[in-house]
CSV table of C-alpha atoms in Angstrom, one decimal:
chain,number,residue,atom,x,y,z
A,1,MET,CA,6.9,-6.1,-13.9
A,2,ALA,CA,9.8,-4.3,-14.5
A,3,PHE,CA,9.8,-0.2,-13.7
A,4,SER,CA,11.2,2.2,-16.6
A,5,GLY,CA,9.7,4.8,-14.9
A,6,LYS,CA,11.7,7.5,-11.8
A,7,VAL,CA,9.1,8.2,-9.3
A,8,ALA,CA,7.6,5.9,-6.3
A,9,LEU,CA,4.9,5.9,-4.2
A,10,ILE,CA,4.5,3.5,-1.6
A,11,THR,CA,2.5,2.7,1.5
A,12,GLY,CA,3.5,1.0,4.7
A,13,GLY,CA,6.5,2.3,3.7
A,14,GLY,CA,8.3,2.3,7.5
A,15,SER,CA,8.7,-1.7,8.1
A,16,GLY,CA,8.5,-4.9,5.7
A,17,MET,CA,7.1,-5.0,2.3
A,18,GLY,CA,7.4,-1.2,1.8
A,19,ARG,CA,10.7,-1.0,3.4
A,20,LEU,CA,12.4,-3.3,1.1
A,21,ALA,CA,10.9,-2.1,-2.1
A,22,ALA,CA,12.0,1.8,-1.4
A,23,ARG,CA,15.2,0.5,-0.5
A,24,ASN,CA,15.4,-1.5,-4.0
A,25,LEU,CA,14.2,1.2,-5.9
A,26,ALA,CA,16.0,3.9,-4.4
A,27,ALA,CA,19.4,1.6,-4.6
A,28,GLU,CA,17.8,1.5,-8.2
A,29,GLY,CA,18.4,5.7,-8.3
A,30,LYS,CA,14.5,5.7,-8.3
A,31,ARG,CA,13.4,8.6,-6.6
A,32,VAL,CA,10.4,7.5,-3.5
A,33,ALA,CA,8.1,8.6,-1.4
A,34,VAL,CA,7.8,6.4,1.7
A,35,LEU,CA,3.8,6.7,3.6
A,36,ASP,CA,3.5,5.5,6.7
A,37,VAL,CA,2.4,6.7,10.2
A,38,ASN,CA,5.5,4.9,11.6
A,39,VAL,CA,7.8,8.2,12.3
A,40,GLU,CA,10.6,6.3,13.7
A,41,GLY,CA,9.9,3.4,10.9
A,42,LEU,CA,10.6,6.0,8.1
A,43,LYS,CA,13.4,8.0,9.3
A,44,GLU,CA,14.6,4.2,9.7
A,45,THR,CA,13.9,3.2,5.7
A,46,ALA,CA,14.9,6.2,4.2
A,47,GLU,CA,18.6,5.7,6.4
A,48,GLY,CA,21.2,6.1,3.8
A,49,HIS,CA,18.6,6.3,1.3
A,50,ASP,CA,19.1,9.6,-0.4
A,51,GLY,CA,16.8,8.9,-2.9
A,52,ILE,CA,13.4,7.8,-0.4
A,53,LEU,CA,11.2,10.6,1.2
A,54,THR,CA,9.2,10.6,4.1
A,55,ILE,CA,5.9,11.8,4.2
A,56,PRO,CA,4.1,11.2,7.7
A,57,THR,CA,0.8,10.2,6.7
A,58,ASP,CA,-2.2,8.1,7.7
A,59,VAL,CA,-3.9,6.1,5.0
A,60,THR,CA,-7.4,6.2,6.5
A,61,ASP,CA,-7.3,9.8,5.6
A,62,PRO,CA,-8.2,11.1,2.6
A,63,GLY,CA,-7.0,14.0,3.5
A,64,SER,CA,-3.8,13.3,4.8
A,65,VAL,CA,-3.1,11.3,1.5
A,66,GLU,CA,-4.6,13.7,-0.6
A,67,SER,CA,-1.8,16.1,0.6
A,68,ALA,CA,1.1,12.9,0.5
A,69,VAL,CA,0.8,12.6,-3.1
A,70,ARG,CA,0.3,16.6,-4.0
A,71,ARG,CA,4.0,16.6,-1.7
A,72,CYS,CA,5.2,13.0,-3.0
A,73,GLU,CA,4.5,14.9,-7.2
A,74,GLN,CA,5.7,18.3,-6.3
A,75,ASP,CA,8.9,17.0,-4.8
A,76,LEU,CA,9.8,14.5,-6.9
A,77,GLY,CA,8.0,14.4,-10.0
A,78,PRO,CA,4.6,12.6,-11.4
A,79,ILE,CA,4.4,9.5,-9.7
A,80,ASP,CA,5.1,6.6,-11.9
A,81,ARG,CA,5.0,3.4,-9.7
A,82,VAL,CA,2.5,2.6,-6.6
A,83,TYR,CA,2.6,0.1,-4.2
A,84,ASN,CA,-0.2,0.3,-1.3
A,85,ALA,CA,1.3,-2.1,1.0
A,86,ALA,CA,0.3,-0.7,4.3
A,87,ALA,CA,-1.3,-2.9,6.8
A,88,ILE,CA,-1.9,-3.9,10.0
A,89,MET,CA,-3.3,-8.0,11.1
A,90,PRO,CA,-3.9,-8.3,15.4
A,91,THR,CA,-5.6,-11.5,15.6
A,92,GLY,CA,-8.7,-13.0,17.4
A,93,LEU,CA,-11.3,-15.3,16.9
A,94,LEU,CA,-13.9,-12.6,15.3
A,95,MET,CA,-16.4,-12.8,18.2
A,96,ASP,CA,-13.5,-12.1,20.6
A,97,GLN,CA,-12.0,-8.6,18.6
A,98,ASP,CA,-13.5,-5.7,19.8
A,99,VAL,CA,-15.6,-3.8,16.6
A,100,SER,CA,-12.7,-0.8,17.0
A,101,ILE,CA,-10.0,-3.4,16.0
A,102,ILE,CA,-12.4,-4.4,12.9
A,103,GLN,CA,-12.8,-1.4,11.6
A,104,LYS,CA,-9.7,0.1,11.6
A,105,ILE,CA,-8.1,-3.4,10.1
A,106,MET,CA,-10.4,-2.4,7.0
A,107,ASP,CA,-9.6,1.1,7.5
A,108,ILE,CA,-6.6,0.3,6.9
A,109,ASN,CA,-6.3,-2.4,4.8
A,110,TYR,CA,-9.3,-1.3,2.6
A,111,GLY,CA,-10.1,2.0,3.2
A,112,GLY,CA,-6.1,2.6,2.2
A,113,VAL,CA,-5.7,1.2,-0.7
A,114,VAL,CA,-9.3,2.9,-1.3
A,115,ASN,CA,-7.8,6.7,-0.6
A,116,ILE,CA,-4.8,6.3,-2.5
A,117,THR,CA,-6.3,4.7,-5.4
A,118,LYS,CA,-8.8,8.2,-5.5
A,119,PHE,CA,-5.7,10.9,-5.7
A,120,ALA,CA,-2.9,8.7,-7.0
A,121,LEU,CA,-4.6,7.2,-9.5
A,122,PRO,CA,-6.2,9.9,-11.6
A,123,GLY,CA,-3.3,11.3,-12.8
A,124,MET,CA,-1.4,8.4,-13.9
A,125,LEU,CA,-4.3,7.8,-15.9
A,126,GLU,CA,-4.2,11.0,-16.8
A,127,ARG,CA,-0.3,10.8,-18.1
A,128,GLY,CA,-1.1,7.4,-20.0
A,129,ARG,CA,1.7,5.3,-18.3
A,130,GLY,CA,2.5,4.3,-15.3
A,131,ASP,CA,1.9,0.8,-12.3
A,132,PHE,CA,-0.1,1.2,-9.6
A,133,ILE,CA,0.1,-2.3,-7.5
A,134,ASN,CA,-2.5,-3.4,-4.3
A,135,PHE,CA,-1.0,-5.5,-2.0
A,136,ALA,CA,-3.5,-8.0,-1.0
A,137,SER,CA,-2.3,-11.6,0.2
A,138,MET,CA,-3.3,-15.7,0.4
A,139,ALA,CA,-5.2,-14.3,3.4
A,140,GLY,CA,-7.4,-12.6,0.4
A,141,TRP,CA,-7.9,-15.9,-1.6
A,142,VAL,CA,-8.3,-18.3,1.7
A,143,PRO,CA,-10.3,-18.1,5.3
A,144,ILE,CA,-7.7,-18.8,8.2
A,145,MET,CA,-8.8,-18.8,11.9
A,146,TYR,CA,-8.2,-16.5,14.6
A,147,LEU,CA,-7.6,-13.6,10.8
A,148,GLY,CA,-11.3,-13.3,10.1
A,149,ALA,CA,-10.8,-9.5,10.2
A,150,HIS,CA,-7.6,-9.5,8.2
A,151,ASN,CA,-9.7,-12.0,5.8
A,152,ALA,CA,-12.2,-9.4,5.2
A,153,SER,CA,-9.7,-6.9,4.0
A,154,LYS,CA,-7.7,-8.5,1.8
A,155,PHE,CA,-10.4,-10.1,0.2
A,156,ALA,CA,-11.9,-6.8,-0.2
A,157,VAL,CA,-8.5,-5.5,-1.2
A,158,VAL,CA,-8.9,-8.6,-3.8
A,159,ALA,CA,-12.0,-7.6,-5.4
A,160,PHE,CA,-11.4,-4.0,-5.4
A,161,ALA,CA,-8.1,-4.7,-7.7
A,162,GLU,CA,-10.0,-7.0,-9.8
A,163,VAL,CA,-12.4,-4.3,-10.9
A,164,LEU,CA,-10.3,-1.5,-10.8
A,165,TYR,CA,-7.9,-3.7,-14.1
A,166,HIS,CA,-11.2,-3.9,-15.8
A,167,GLU,CA,-12.6,-0.4,-15.2
A,168,ASN,CA,-9.1,1.1,-16.4
A,169,ARG,CA,-8.0,-1.4,-19.9
A,170,GLY,CA,-6.3,-0.2,-22.0
A,171,LYS,CA,-5.9,3.5,-20.4
A,172,GLY,CA,-1.9,2.9,-19.7
A,173,VAL,CA,-1.6,2.1,-16.5
A,174,ARG,CA,-1.1,-1.6,-15.5
A,175,PHE,CA,-2.4,-2.7,-12.4
A,176,ALA,CA,-1.0,-6.2,-10.6
A,177,CYS,CA,-2.5,-7.1,-7.1
A,178,VAL,CA,0.5,-9.2,-5.0
A,179,CYS,CA,-0.8,-11.8,-2.5
A,180,PRO,CA,1.8,-13.8,-0.9
A,181,PRO,CA,2.0,-15.9,1.2
A,182,PRO,CA,2.9,-15.3,5.4
A,183,VAL,CA,6.0,-13.4,5.2
A,184,ALA,CA,8.3,-12.7,8.3
A,185,THR,CA,8.3,-8.8,8.5
A,186,PRO,CA,7.1,-7.0,11.8
A,187,LEU,CA,3.2,-7.4,10.3
A,188,LEU,CA,3.2,-11.7,11.0
A,189,LYS,CA,4.6,-10.2,14.3
A,190,GLN,CA,1.3,-8.8,14.9
A,191,ALA,CA,0.0,-12.6,14.1
A,192,GLU,CA,2.4,-14.1,16.7
A,193,ASP,CA,2.1,-11.4,19.6
């Protein structure tokens, strides 16, 4: 999906695929807002890249997300591309994982996508252009032992992204749901620990 716009908003920009996308776009001269709760990670992402604006944001908090989207558009301009890449992947047997961990996985991995969608997509639809990219995972298609909670969150992202696409066909915004296999990122490191 070629990107001809000027401004991108990326969640999970403090590491992994979010960081890589931010740096690649900034190197192409794009203006990029990176969102993450990991403030140190955000600083590392932006280091040496003038086009990256860091916005500490909790994607599970609608108010934090609304404020971040507003700041991105005030400081950089209208959002042309969104990457929903924020995620966590604690592992364990479902009956052994604490309910709070399972809920946190769902809140970040799925709830974060919902929050960004609710606050970033309306402006894109109003302008009739842009790219809206949700990161799910192969885990959103294939159930895996010790990843049950992560699977559930990514299945939710896949379903949400598919319905979102169909509800907004012909309105000028392009949608994609990315489902990568395991990638050597800090997310994979969580699964190994």
